[in-house]
PDB file of C-alpha atoms in Angstrom:
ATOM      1  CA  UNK A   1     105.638 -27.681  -8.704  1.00 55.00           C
ATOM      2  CA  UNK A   2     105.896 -29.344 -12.178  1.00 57.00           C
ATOM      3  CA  UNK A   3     106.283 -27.564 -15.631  1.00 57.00           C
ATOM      4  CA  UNK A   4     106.316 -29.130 -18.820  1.00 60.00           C
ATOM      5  CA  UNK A   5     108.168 -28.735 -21.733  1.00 60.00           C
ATOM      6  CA  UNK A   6     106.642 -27.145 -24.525  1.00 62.00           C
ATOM      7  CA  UNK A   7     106.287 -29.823 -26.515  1.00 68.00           C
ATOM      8  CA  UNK A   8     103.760 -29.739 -29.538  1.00 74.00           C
ATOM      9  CA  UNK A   9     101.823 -32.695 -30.073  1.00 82.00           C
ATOM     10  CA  UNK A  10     102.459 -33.931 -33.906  1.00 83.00           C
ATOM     11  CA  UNK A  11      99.306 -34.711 -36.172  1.00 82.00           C
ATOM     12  CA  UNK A  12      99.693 -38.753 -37.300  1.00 84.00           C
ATOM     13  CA  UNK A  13     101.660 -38.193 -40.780  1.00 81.00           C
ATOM     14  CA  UNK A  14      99.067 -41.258 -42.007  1.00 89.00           C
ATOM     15  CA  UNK A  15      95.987 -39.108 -41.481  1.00 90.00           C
ATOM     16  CA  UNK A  16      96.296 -37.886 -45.167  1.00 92.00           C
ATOM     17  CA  UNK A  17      96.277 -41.627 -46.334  1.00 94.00           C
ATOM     18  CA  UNK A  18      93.040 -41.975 -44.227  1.00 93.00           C
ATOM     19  CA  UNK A  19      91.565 -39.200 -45.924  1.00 94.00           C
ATOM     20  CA  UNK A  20      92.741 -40.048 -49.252  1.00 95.00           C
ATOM     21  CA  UNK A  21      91.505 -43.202 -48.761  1.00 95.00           C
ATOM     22  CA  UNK A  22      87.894 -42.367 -47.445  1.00 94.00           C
ATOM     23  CA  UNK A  23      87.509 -39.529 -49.423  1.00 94.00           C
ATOM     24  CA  UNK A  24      87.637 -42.197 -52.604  1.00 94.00           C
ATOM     25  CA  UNK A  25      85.372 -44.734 -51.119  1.00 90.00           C
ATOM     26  CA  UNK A  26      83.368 -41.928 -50.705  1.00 89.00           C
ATOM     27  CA  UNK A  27      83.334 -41.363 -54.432  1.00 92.00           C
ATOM     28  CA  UNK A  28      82.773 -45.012 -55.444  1.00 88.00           C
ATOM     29  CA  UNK A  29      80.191 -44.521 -53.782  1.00 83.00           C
ATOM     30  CA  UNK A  30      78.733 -41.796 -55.630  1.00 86.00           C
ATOM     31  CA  UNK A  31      79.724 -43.239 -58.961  1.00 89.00           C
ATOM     32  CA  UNK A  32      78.042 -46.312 -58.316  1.00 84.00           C
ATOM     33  CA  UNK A  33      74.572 -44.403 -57.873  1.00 82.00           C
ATOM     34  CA  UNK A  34      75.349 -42.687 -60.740  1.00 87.00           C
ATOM     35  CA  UNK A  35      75.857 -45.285 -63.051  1.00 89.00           C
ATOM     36  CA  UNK A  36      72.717 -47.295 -62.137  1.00 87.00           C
ATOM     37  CA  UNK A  37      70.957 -44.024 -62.742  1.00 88.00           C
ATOM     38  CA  UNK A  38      72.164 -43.502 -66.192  1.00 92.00           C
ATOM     39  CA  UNK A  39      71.770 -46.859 -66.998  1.00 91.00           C
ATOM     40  CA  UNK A  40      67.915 -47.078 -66.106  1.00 92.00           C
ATOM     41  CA  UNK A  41      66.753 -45.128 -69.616  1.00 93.00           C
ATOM     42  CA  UNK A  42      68.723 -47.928 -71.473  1.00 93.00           C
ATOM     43  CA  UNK A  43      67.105 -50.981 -68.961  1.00 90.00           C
ATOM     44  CA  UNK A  44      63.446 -49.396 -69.491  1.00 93.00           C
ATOM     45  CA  UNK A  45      64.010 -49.708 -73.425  1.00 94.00           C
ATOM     46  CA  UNK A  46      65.950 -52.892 -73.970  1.00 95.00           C
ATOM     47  CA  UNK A  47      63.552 -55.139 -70.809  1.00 93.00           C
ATOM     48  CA  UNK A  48      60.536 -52.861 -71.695  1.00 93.00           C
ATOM     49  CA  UNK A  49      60.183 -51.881 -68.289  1.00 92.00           C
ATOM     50  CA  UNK A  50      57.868 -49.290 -66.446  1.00 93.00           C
ATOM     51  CA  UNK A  51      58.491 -46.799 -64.650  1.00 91.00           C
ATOM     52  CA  UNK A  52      57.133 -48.822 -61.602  1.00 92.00           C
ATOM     53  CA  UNK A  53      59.814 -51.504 -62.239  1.00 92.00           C
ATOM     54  CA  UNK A  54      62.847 -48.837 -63.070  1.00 91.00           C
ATOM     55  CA  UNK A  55      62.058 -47.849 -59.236  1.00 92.00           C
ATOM     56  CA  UNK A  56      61.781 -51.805 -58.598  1.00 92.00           C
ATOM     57  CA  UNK A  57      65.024 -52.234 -59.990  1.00 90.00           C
ATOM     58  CA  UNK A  58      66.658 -48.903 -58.232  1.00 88.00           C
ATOM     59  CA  UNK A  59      65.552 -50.050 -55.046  1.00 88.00           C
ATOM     60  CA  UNK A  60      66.524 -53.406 -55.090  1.00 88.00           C
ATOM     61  CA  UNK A  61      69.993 -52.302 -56.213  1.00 86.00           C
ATOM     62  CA  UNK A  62      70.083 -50.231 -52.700  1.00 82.00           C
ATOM     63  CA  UNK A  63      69.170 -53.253 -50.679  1.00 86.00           C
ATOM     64  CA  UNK A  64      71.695 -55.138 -52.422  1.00 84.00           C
ATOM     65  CA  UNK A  65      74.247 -52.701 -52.306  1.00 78.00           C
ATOM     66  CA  UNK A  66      73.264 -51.762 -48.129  1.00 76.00           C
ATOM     67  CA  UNK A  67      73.193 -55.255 -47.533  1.00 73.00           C
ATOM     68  CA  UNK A  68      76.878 -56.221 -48.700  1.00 67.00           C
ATOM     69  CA  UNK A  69      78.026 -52.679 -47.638  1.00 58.00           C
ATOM     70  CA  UNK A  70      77.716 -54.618 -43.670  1.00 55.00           C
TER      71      UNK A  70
END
C-alpha cells in the first residue's frame, strides 16, 4: 500500500496578474460603451442627427467594435 505525503497543492502566484489583467479589459470595456453613450447628445446636436441615426450610429459602433474584438 502507498501513502502520500501531505503535500498542498500551491495556487499559480500569476493568477492575480490574470485577474488584474482581465478584470481591466473588462473595464475598457465598459468605459468604451460609456463614452459613446455620453457622446451621442453632443453627435445628435453638432451632425443634426435623429434619434433613428443616434441608434444607427450606436449600433454600428458595436459591429465595429465585435468585429475587431475577433
Amino acid at each position: 500500500m502507498t501513502t502520500h505525503a501531505n503535500t498542498a497543492v500551491q495556487p499559480d502566484p500569476k493568477r492575480w496578474k490574470a485577474l488584474f489583467l482581465l478584470s481591466f479589459a473588462s473595464f475598457l470595456v465598459i468605459m468604451d460603451a460609456s463614452i459613446i453613450q455620453i457622446a451621442l447628445p453632443s453627435i445628435q446636436e453638432v451632425l443634426g442627427y435623429t434619434q433613428e441615426s443616434l441608434q444607427w450610429v450606436m449600433s454600428a459602433f458595436l459591429l465595429i467594435f465585435g468585429g475587431s474584438y475577433y
